[in-house]
Amino acid sequence: MTIALIAFAIVIALVLVRVPIGIAMGAVGTIGFVYLRDGRWSAGLGPAADSILDVTQNDALSVIPLFILMGMIIAQSGMAHDLYRAAYAAVGRLPGGLAMATILACGGFSAVSGSSLATAATMSKVALPSMRKFGYHDSLSTASVAAGGTLGILIPPSIILIIYGFLTGQSIGKLFLAGILPGLMGILLYLGAVAFVVWRKPEAGPAGDPMSGAEARACILRVIPILVLFVIIIGGIYGQVFTADEAAGVGAFGAILISMLIGRFSWSGLIDALSQTVRTSVGLFVLLIGADIFNRLITRAGLTDDLLSYLQGAGLEPFAVLGLIVLIYLVLGAVFESLSMITLTVPVFAPLIASLGFFEGDVNGEMALIWFGIIVVVVTEISLITPPIGLNVFVLRSVVTDVSAATIFKGVTPFWIADIIRLILLIALPLFALMLPLGVWGFG
């Protein structure tokens, strides 16, 4: 256990000095195995080689580049603007309506991008000019984009849920279905946060100009192809027509087909989308290989078994242990970005959660791990908009250079409070996360 704790401390130190988390975990894990095997490099490099083979030959991970490609093509084709206009047609005339439209558009774009940062960066260019035109306070306009962007890591297809599924050995299809209702809950609570802000300060978010009926119908018709693509992907998984990796292929092909049908396809755009997909996917696979090497080390060092023995000896109730883990995540989220936090901690915490017996009849802990995955992602969403890291805030700050980070952090306060409410509901009522996967596959 001592070796594992030292390894954790070294990885954290490397990350804090800006070493990429995948390289840090891979290097520390490899050197740790060399130490455990009496300094023999040939024996120590074996687990690293096994991890490279396991990750690169894992068929389930083919969903990563395919879903990334789907999101890149959607972004290239300008459909994010269509989503915003359709949402504006629905709620734009309400007080705070443009901020509400931004939240809805972020939710829609999340459903085809799977990335929080991509959602925030894209929607900032689409929604902020309109909100500034109508005199929205910078705190509300920027906060609605930063908070709305966090939906990208929960609403399927979610890259972080895919990574969590790999780290825990859980079904990506079940995780996707488990994320739907909490994702919708997040949208509703964010809309409530906007309504609360404009109730207290009506001048912060005035109503937009109403659209004519014909214009509203035209805006809504433009987003039907995107909605159909999402329904096909999730409906196909829900109806067990195809697996998650097959759904990713359908999604990527469907995105290309839609861009052709609406006249926004270009070969240069496709090449650019492919180039960005390769760069993003390579970075994620380096992260996964490093995480797998490090996971092998901490398992070999006995950290998880020692923690479980300690908790059993302490006599803590399962929900008390879960509460402690959530608090740890909230603290870590203040200094770590989301992927670093998840890849570093999930291999340690997941076996504990699986062994604590949260649900009767859940012999192998599958239900608990699916539920825990959604809780982890919601906690991660909170870390994306809270100081001092607040990655979505700083992505937005790089786009909107005339608004301070302090202003954005102040504006997102009602939104992370909404996330805390959602987190409490998910812990108290696990059925929110488990209802859909239970209805399709069951557990056990």
Coordinates of C-alpha atoms in Angstrom, one line a residue:
M1 CA 0.0 0.0 0.0
T2 CA 2.9 2.4 0.8
I3 CA 4.2 2.0 -2.8
A4 CA 0.8 2.8 -4.2
L5 CA 0.5 5.9 -2.1
I6 CA 4.0 7.1 -3.1
A7 CA 3.0 6.5 -6.7
F8 CA -0.1 8.6 -6.3
A9 CA 1.9 11.4 -4.7
I10 CA 4.4 11.4 -7.6
V11 CA 1.6 11.4 -10.2
I12 CA -0.2 14.3 -8.5
A13 CA 3.1 16.3 -8.3
L14 CA 3.8 15.7 -12.0
V15 CA 0.3 16.8 -13.0
L16 CA 0.6 19.9 -11.0
V17 CA 3.8 20.9 -12.9
R18 CA 1.8 20.4 -16.2
V19 CA 3.0 16.9 -17.2
P20 CA 0.2 15.3 -19.2
I21 CA -1.7 12.9 -16.9
G22 CA -1.5 9.9 -19.3
I23 CA 2.3 10.2 -19.6
A24 CA 2.6 10.8 -15.8
M25 CA 0.6 7.7 -14.9
G26 CA 2.3 5.5 -17.6
A27 CA 5.8 6.5 -16.5
V28 CA 5.1 6.1 -12.7
G29 CA 3.4 2.8 -13.3
T30 CA 6.2 1.4 -15.4
I31 CA 8.9 2.5 -13.0
G32 CA 6.9 1.2 -10.1
F33 CA 6.8 -2.3 -11.7
V34 CA 10.5 -2.1 -12.3
Y35 CA 11.0 -1.4 -8.5
L36 CA 8.6 -4.2 -7.5
R37 CA 10.6 -6.6 -9.7
D38 CA 14.0 -5.8 -8.1
G39 CA 15.0 -3.3 -10.7
R40 CA 14.7 -5.7 -13.7
W41 CA 13.6 -3.5 -16.6
S42 CA 12.6 -6.5 -18.8
A43 CA 10.2 -7.7 -16.1
G44 CA 8.9 -4.2 -15.3
L45 CA 8.2 -3.3 -18.9
G46 CA 6.0 -6.3 -19.4
P47 CA 2.8 -4.8 -17.8
A48 CA 3.3 -1.6 -19.8
A49 CA 3.4 -3.7 -23.0
D50 CA 0.3 -5.6 -21.9
S51 CA -1.5 -2.4 -21.3
I52 CA -0.7 -1.0 -24.8
L53 CA -2.0 -4.2 -26.4
D54 CA -5.1 -4.3 -24.2
V55 CA -6.1 -0.7 -24.9
T56 CA -5.3 -0.7 -28.7
Q57 CA -7.0 -4.0 -29.3
N58 CA -10.1 -3.3 -27.3
D59 CA -13.0 -3.3 -29.8
A60 CA -15.3 -1.3 -27.4
L61 CA -13.0 1.7 -27.6
S62 CA -13.6 2.1 -31.3
V63 CA -16.6 4.3 -30.2
I64 CA -14.2 7.0 -29.2
P65 CA -12.9 8.2 -32.6
L66 CA -16.3 7.5 -34.3
F67 CA -18.3 9.6 -31.8
I68 CA -15.6 12.3 -31.9
L69 CA -15.8 12.4 -35.7
M70 CA -19.6 12.7 -35.5
G71 CA -19.3 15.7 -33.2
M72 CA -16.7 17.3 -35.4
I73 CA -18.8 17.0 -38.5
I74 CA -21.8 18.4 -36.8
A75 CA -19.8 21.4 -35.6
Q76 CA -18.2 21.9 -39.0
S77 CA -21.6 21.9 -40.7
G78 CA -22.9 24.8 -38.6
M79 CA -25.8 22.8 -37.0
A80 CA -25.1 24.3 -33.6
H81 CA -26.5 27.6 -34.9
D82 CA -29.6 25.7 -36.1
L83 CA -30.0 24.2 -32.6
Y84 CA -29.8 27.6 -31.0
R85 CA -32.3 29.2 -33.3
A86 CA -34.8 26.3 -32.7
A87 CA -34.4 26.7 -29.0
Y88 CA -34.8 30.5 -29.3
A89 CA -38.1 29.9 -31.2
A90 CA -39.3 27.8 -28.2
V91 CA -38.3 30.0 -25.3
G92 CA -36.7 33.2 -26.6
R93 CA -39.7 35.4 -25.8
L94 CA -39.5 34.5 -22.1
P95 CA -37.6 36.6 -19.5
G96 CA -34.1 35.1 -19.6
G97 CA -35.2 33.3 -22.8
L98 CA -31.9 33.7 -24.7
A99 CA -30.0 32.1 -21.8
M100 CA -32.6 29.3 -21.6
A101 CA -32.2 28.8 -25.3
T102 CA -28.5 28.5 -24.8
I103 CA -29.0 25.8 -22.2
L104 CA -31.4 23.9 -24.5
A105 CA -29.0 24.2 -27.5
C106 CA -26.1 23.1 -25.4
G107 CA -28.1 20.0 -24.4
G108 CA -28.9 19.3 -28.0
F109 CA -25.3 19.8 -29.2
S110 CA -24.1 17.6 -26.3
A111 CA -26.2 14.8 -27.7
V112 CA -24.1 14.7 -30.8
S113 CA -20.7 15.9 -29.6
G114 CA -20.0 14.1 -26.4
S115 CA -17.6 16.8 -25.3
S116 CA -18.0 19.5 -22.7
L117 CA -15.2 21.7 -24.0
A118 CA -16.4 21.4 -27.6
T119 CA -20.0 22.3 -26.5
A120 CA -18.8 25.4 -24.6
A121 CA -16.4 26.6 -27.3
T122 CA -19.0 26.1 -30.1
M123 CA -22.0 27.6 -28.3
S124 CA -20.0 30.6 -27.1
K125 CA -19.7 31.7 -30.7
V126 CA -23.3 31.0 -31.5
A127 CA -25.2 32.3 -28.4
L128 CA -23.1 35.1 -26.9
P129 CA -23.5 37.7 -29.7
S130 CA -27.3 37.4 -29.5
M131 CA -27.3 37.8 -25.7
R132 CA -25.1 40.8 -25.9
K133 CA -27.3 42.3 -28.5
F134 CA -30.2 42.2 -26.1
G135 CA -28.2 43.6 -23.2
Y136 CA -27.8 40.5 -21.1
H137 CA -25.4 40.9 -18.1
D138 CA -22.1 39.3 -18.9
S139 CA -22.3 37.1 -15.8
L140 CA -25.5 35.5 -16.9
S141 CA -24.7 35.2 -20.6
T142 CA -21.3 33.6 -20.1
A143 CA -22.4 31.4 -17.2
S144 CA -25.2 29.9 -19.3
V145 CA -22.7 28.9 -21.9
A146 CA -20.1 27.6 -19.4
A147 CA -22.7 25.6 -17.4
G148 CA -24.6 24.4 -20.5
G149 CA -21.3 23.1 -21.8
T150 CA -21.0 20.7 -18.9
L151 CA -24.0 18.8 -20.2
G152 CA -21.6 17.4 -22.9
I153 CA -20.0 15.0 -20.5
L154 CA -23.2 13.3 -19.3
I155 CA -25.8 13.3 -22.1
P156 CA -24.9 10.4 -24.4
P157 CA -22.8 9.9 -26.4
S158 CA -20.4 10.9 -23.6
I159 CA -16.6 10.5 -24.0
I160 CA -16.1 10.5 -20.2
L161 CA -18.8 7.7 -19.8
I162 CA -16.9 5.7 -22.4
I163 CA -13.6 6.1 -20.4
Y164 CA -15.4 5.3 -17.2
G165 CA -16.8 2.2 -18.8
F166 CA -13.3 1.1 -19.9
L167 CA -11.8 1.7 -16.4
T168 CA -14.5 -0.3 -14.7
G169 CA -15.4 -2.9 -17.3
Q170 CA -19.0 -1.7 -17.5
S171 CA -21.3 -1.7 -20.5
I172 CA -21.1 1.6 -22.4
G173 CA -24.6 1.1 -23.7
K174 CA -25.9 0.8 -20.1
L175 CA -23.9 3.9 -19.1
F176 CA -25.4 5.9 -22.0
L177 CA -28.9 4.9 -21.0
A178 CA -28.2 5.7 -17.4
G179 CA -27.1 9.2 -18.4
I180 CA -30.3 10.2 -20.2
L181 CA -32.6 11.0 -17.3
P182 CA -29.9 12.7 -15.1
G183 CA -29.0 14.7 -18.2
L184 CA -32.5 15.9 -18.8
M185 CA -32.8 16.7 -15.0
G186 CA -29.7 18.8 -15.4
I187 CA -31.2 20.8 -18.3
L188 CA -34.4 21.4 -16.3
L189 CA -32.5 22.5 -13.2
Y190 CA -30.3 24.9 -15.3
L191 CA -33.4 26.4 -16.8
G192 CA -34.6 26.9 -13.2
A193 CA -31.3 28.6 -12.3
V194 CA -31.8 31.0 -15.2
A195 CA -35.4 31.7 -14.1
F196 CA -34.2 32.4 -10.6
V197 CA -31.5 34.9 -11.8
V198 CA -33.9 36.9 -13.9
W199 CA -36.6 36.7 -11.1
R200 CA -34.1 38.4 -8.8
K201 CA -32.7 40.8 -11.5
P202 CA -35.0 41.2 -14.5
E203 CA -32.5 43.5 -16.2
A204 CA -29.9 40.6 -16.2
G205 CA -31.8 38.7 -18.9
P206 CA -34.5 40.6 -20.9
A207 CA -36.9 38.7 -23.2
G208 CA -35.9 38.4 -26.9
D209 CA -38.0 39.4 -29.9
P210 CA -40.8 37.0 -30.7
M211 CA -40.5 35.0 -34.0
S212 CA -43.3 34.7 -36.5
G213 CA -45.0 31.3 -36.7
A214 CA -43.5 30.6 -40.1
E215 CA -40.0 31.5 -39.0
A216 CA -40.3 29.4 -35.8
R217 CA -41.5 26.4 -37.8
A218 CA -38.6 26.8 -40.3
C219 CA -36.1 26.9 -37.4
I220 CA -37.5 23.8 -35.8
L221 CA -37.6 21.9 -39.1
R222 CA -33.8 22.5 -39.6
V223 CA -33.0 20.6 -36.4
I224 CA -35.2 17.6 -37.1
P225 CA -32.3 15.7 -38.9
I226 CA -30.1 16.1 -35.7
L227 CA -32.9 14.9 -33.5
V228 CA -33.5 11.9 -35.8
L229 CA -29.8 11.0 -35.6
F230 CA -29.9 11.1 -31.8
V231 CA -33.1 9.0 -31.7
I232 CA -31.6 6.5 -34.0
I233 CA -28.4 6.2 -31.9
I234 CA -30.0 6.0 -28.5
G235 CA -33.1 4.2 -29.7
G236 CA -31.0 1.6 -31.4
I237 CA -29.1 1.0 -28.2
Y238 CA -32.3 1.0 -26.1
G239 CA -34.0 -1.4 -28.5
Q240 CA -30.9 -3.6 -28.7
V241 CA -30.8 -3.1 -32.5
F242 CA -27.1 -2.5 -32.3
T243 CA -24.3 -2.2 -29.8
A244 CA -22.7 1.1 -28.6
D245 CA -19.7 0.7 -31.1
E246 CA -22.1 0.0 -33.9
A247 CA -24.1 3.0 -32.9
A248 CA -21.0 5.1 -33.1
G249 CA -20.5 4.0 -36.7
V250 CA -24.1 4.8 -37.5
G251 CA -23.7 8.2 -35.9
A252 CA -20.6 9.2 -37.8
F253 CA -22.1 8.0 -41.1
G254 CA -25.4 9.7 -40.3
A255 CA -23.6 13.0 -39.5
I256 CA -21.8 13.0 -42.9
L257 CA -25.1 12.1 -44.7
I258 CA -27.0 14.9 -42.9
S259 CA -24.4 17.4 -43.8
M260 CA -24.7 16.3 -47.5
L261 CA -28.5 16.5 -47.4
I262 CA -28.6 20.0 -46.0
G263 CA -26.0 21.2 -48.5
R264 CA -23.2 21.9 -45.9
F265 CA -20.8 19.1 -46.8
S266 CA -17.3 19.9 -48.1
W267 CA -14.3 17.8 -48.6
S268 CA -12.1 20.3 -46.8
G269 CA -14.4 20.3 -43.9
L270 CA -14.3 16.5 -43.8
I271 CA -10.5 16.4 -43.9
D272 CA -10.4 19.0 -41.1
A273 CA -12.8 17.0 -39.0
L274 CA -10.8 13.8 -39.6
S275 CA -7.6 15.6 -38.6
Q276 CA -9.1 16.9 -35.4
T277 CA -10.6 13.5 -34.6
V278 CA -7.1 11.8 -35.0
R279 CA -5.4 14.4 -32.7
T280 CA -8.1 14.1 -30.1
S281 CA -8.3 10.3 -30.2
V282 CA -4.6 9.8 -30.0
G283 CA -4.5 12.0 -26.8
L284 CA -7.3 10.0 -25.3
F285 CA -5.7 6.7 -26.1
V286 CA -2.4 7.8 -24.5
L287 CA -4.4 8.7 -21.4
L288 CA -6.1 5.3 -21.4
I289 CA -2.8 3.4 -21.8
G290 CA -1.2 5.4 -19.0
A291 CA -4.3 4.8 -16.8
D292 CA -4.2 1.1 -17.4
I293 CA -0.5 0.8 -16.5
F294 CA -1.1 2.8 -13.3
N295 CA -4.2 0.7 -12.4
R296 CA -2.1 -2.5 -12.7
L297 CA 0.5 -1.0 -10.4
I298 CA -2.0 0.0 -7.6
T299 CA -3.7 -3.3 -7.9
R300 CA -0.4 -5.2 -7.6
A301 CA 0.5 -3.0 -4.6
G302 CA -2.7 -3.9 -2.9
L303 CA -4.1 -0.5 -2.4
T304 CA -7.7 -1.3 -3.1
D305 CA -7.7 -4.4 -0.9
D306 CA -6.1 -2.5 2.0
L307 CA -8.7 0.3 1.7
L308 CA -11.6 -2.2 1.7
S309 CA -10.2 -3.9 4.8
Y310 CA -9.8 -0.6 6.6
L311 CA -13.4 0.5 5.8
Q312 CA -14.8 -2.9 6.8
G313 CA -12.9 -2.6 10.1
A314 CA -14.1 1.0 10.6
G315 CA -17.7 -0.2 10.4
L316 CA -18.8 2.6 8.0
E317 CA -22.2 2.3 6.3
P318 CA -22.1 2.2 2.5
F319 CA -23.7 5.6 2.0
A320 CA -21.2 7.1 4.5
V321 CA -18.3 5.7 2.3
L322 CA -20.0 7.1 -0.8
G323 CA -20.4 10.5 0.9
L324 CA -16.7 10.5 1.7
I325 CA -15.8 9.7 -1.9
V326 CA -18.0 12.5 -3.2
L327 CA -16.3 14.9 -0.8
I328 CA -12.9 13.8 -2.1
Y329 CA -14.1 14.4 -5.7
L330 CA -15.4 17.9 -4.8
V331 CA -12.0 18.7 -3.3
L332 CA -10.0 17.2 -6.1
G333 CA -12.2 19.0 -8.6
A334 CA -10.9 22.3 -7.3
V335 CA -7.4 21.5 -8.5
F336 CA -7.7 18.8 -11.2
E337 CA -9.3 18.8 -14.6
S338 CA -12.0 16.2 -15.1
L339 CA -10.1 13.5 -17.1
S340 CA -7.1 13.6 -14.7
M341 CA -9.4 13.2 -11.7
I342 CA -11.4 10.3 -13.2
T343 CA -8.5 8.3 -14.6
L344 CA -6.6 8.7 -11.4
T345 CA -9.3 7.8 -8.9
V346 CA -11.9 5.5 -10.5
P347 CA -9.7 2.4 -10.5
V348 CA -9.3 2.8 -6.7
F349 CA -12.9 3.8 -5.8
A350 CA -14.9 1.6 -8.2
P351 CA -13.9 -1.8 -6.5
L352 CA -14.9 -0.3 -3.2
I353 CA -18.3 0.8 -4.5
A354 CA -18.9 -2.6 -6.1
S355 CA -18.1 -4.5 -2.8
L356 CA -20.3 -2.4 -0.4
G357 CA -23.6 -4.0 -1.3
F358 CA -25.7 -0.9 -2.1
F359 CA -28.5 -2.9 -3.9
E360 CA -30.0 -6.2 -2.9
G361 CA -29.3 -8.9 -5.4
D362 CA -26.5 -6.9 -7.1
V363 CA -24.0 -9.7 -6.6
N364 CA -21.2 -8.4 -8.9
G365 CA -21.8 -4.7 -8.1
E366 CA -22.9 -3.9 -11.7
M367 CA -25.8 -1.7 -10.7
A368 CA -23.7 0.1 -8.1
L369 CA -21.0 0.8 -10.6
I370 CA -23.4 2.2 -13.3
W371 CA -25.0 4.4 -10.7
F372 CA -21.6 5.5 -9.3
G373 CA -20.5 6.4 -12.9
I374 CA -23.3 8.9 -13.2
I375 CA -22.5 10.3 -9.8
V376 CA -18.9 10.7 -10.7
V377 CA -19.8 12.5 -14.0
V378 CA -22.1 14.9 -12.2
V379 CA -19.4 15.7 -9.6
T380 CA -17.1 16.3 -12.6
E381 CA -19.6 18.7 -14.1
I382 CA -19.4 20.7 -10.9
S383 CA -15.6 20.8 -11.1
L384 CA -15.8 22.2 -14.7
I385 CA -17.5 25.4 -13.5
T386 CA -16.0 26.0 -10.0
P387 CA -12.8 27.8 -9.1
P388 CA -9.9 27.7 -9.2
I389 CA -9.6 25.3 -12.3
G390 CA -13.2 25.5 -13.8
L391 CA -12.0 24.4 -17.2
N392 CA -15.1 25.4 -19.0
V393 CA -14.8 28.9 -17.5
F394 CA -11.3 29.3 -18.9
V395 CA -12.2 27.9 -22.3
L396 CA -14.9 30.5 -22.4
R397 CA -12.5 33.2 -21.1
S398 CA -10.2 32.4 -24.0
V399 CA -13.1 33.1 -26.4
V400 CA -14.6 36.2 -24.6
T401 CA -11.4 38.1 -23.7
D402 CA -13.2 41.2 -22.4
V403 CA -15.0 39.3 -19.6
S404 CA -13.0 38.4 -16.5
A405 CA -12.9 34.9 -15.1
A406 CA -14.2 36.3 -11.8
T407 CA -17.4 37.6 -13.6
I408 CA -18.0 34.2 -15.1
F409 CA -17.4 32.3 -11.8
K410 CA -19.8 34.7 -10.1
G411 CA -22.4 34.0 -12.8
V412 CA -22.2 30.2 -12.6
T413 CA -22.9 30.0 -8.8
P414 CA -26.7 29.3 -9.3
F415 CA -25.8 26.6 -11.8
W416 CA -23.4 24.6 -9.6
I417 CA -25.9 24.9 -6.8
A418 CA -28.4 23.3 -9.2
D419 CA -25.8 20.6 -9.8
I420 CA -25.5 20.0 -6.1
I421 CA -29.3 19.5 -5.9
R422 CA -29.1 17.0 -8.8
L423 CA -26.3 15.2 -7.1
I424 CA -28.3 14.8 -3.8
L425 CA -31.3 13.6 -5.8
L426 CA -29.2 11.0 -7.6
I427 CA -27.7 9.7 -4.4
A428 CA -31.1 9.6 -2.6
L429 CA -33.0 8.2 -5.6
P430 CA -30.7 5.9 -7.6
L431 CA -33.6 4.9 -9.9
F432 CA -33.1 8.2 -11.8
A433 CA -29.9 6.6 -13.2
L434 CA -30.9 3.0 -13.2
M435 CA -34.4 3.0 -14.6
L436 CA -33.6 2.9 -18.3
P437 CA -30.8 0.3 -18.2
L438 CA -32.9 -1.8 -15.8
G439 CA -35.8 -1.7 -18.2
V440 CA -33.7 -2.8 -21.2
W441 CA -31.1 -5.3 -19.9
G442 CA -31.7 -5.8 -16.2
F443 CA -28.7 -6.5 -14.0
G444 CA -27.1 -9.6 -12.5

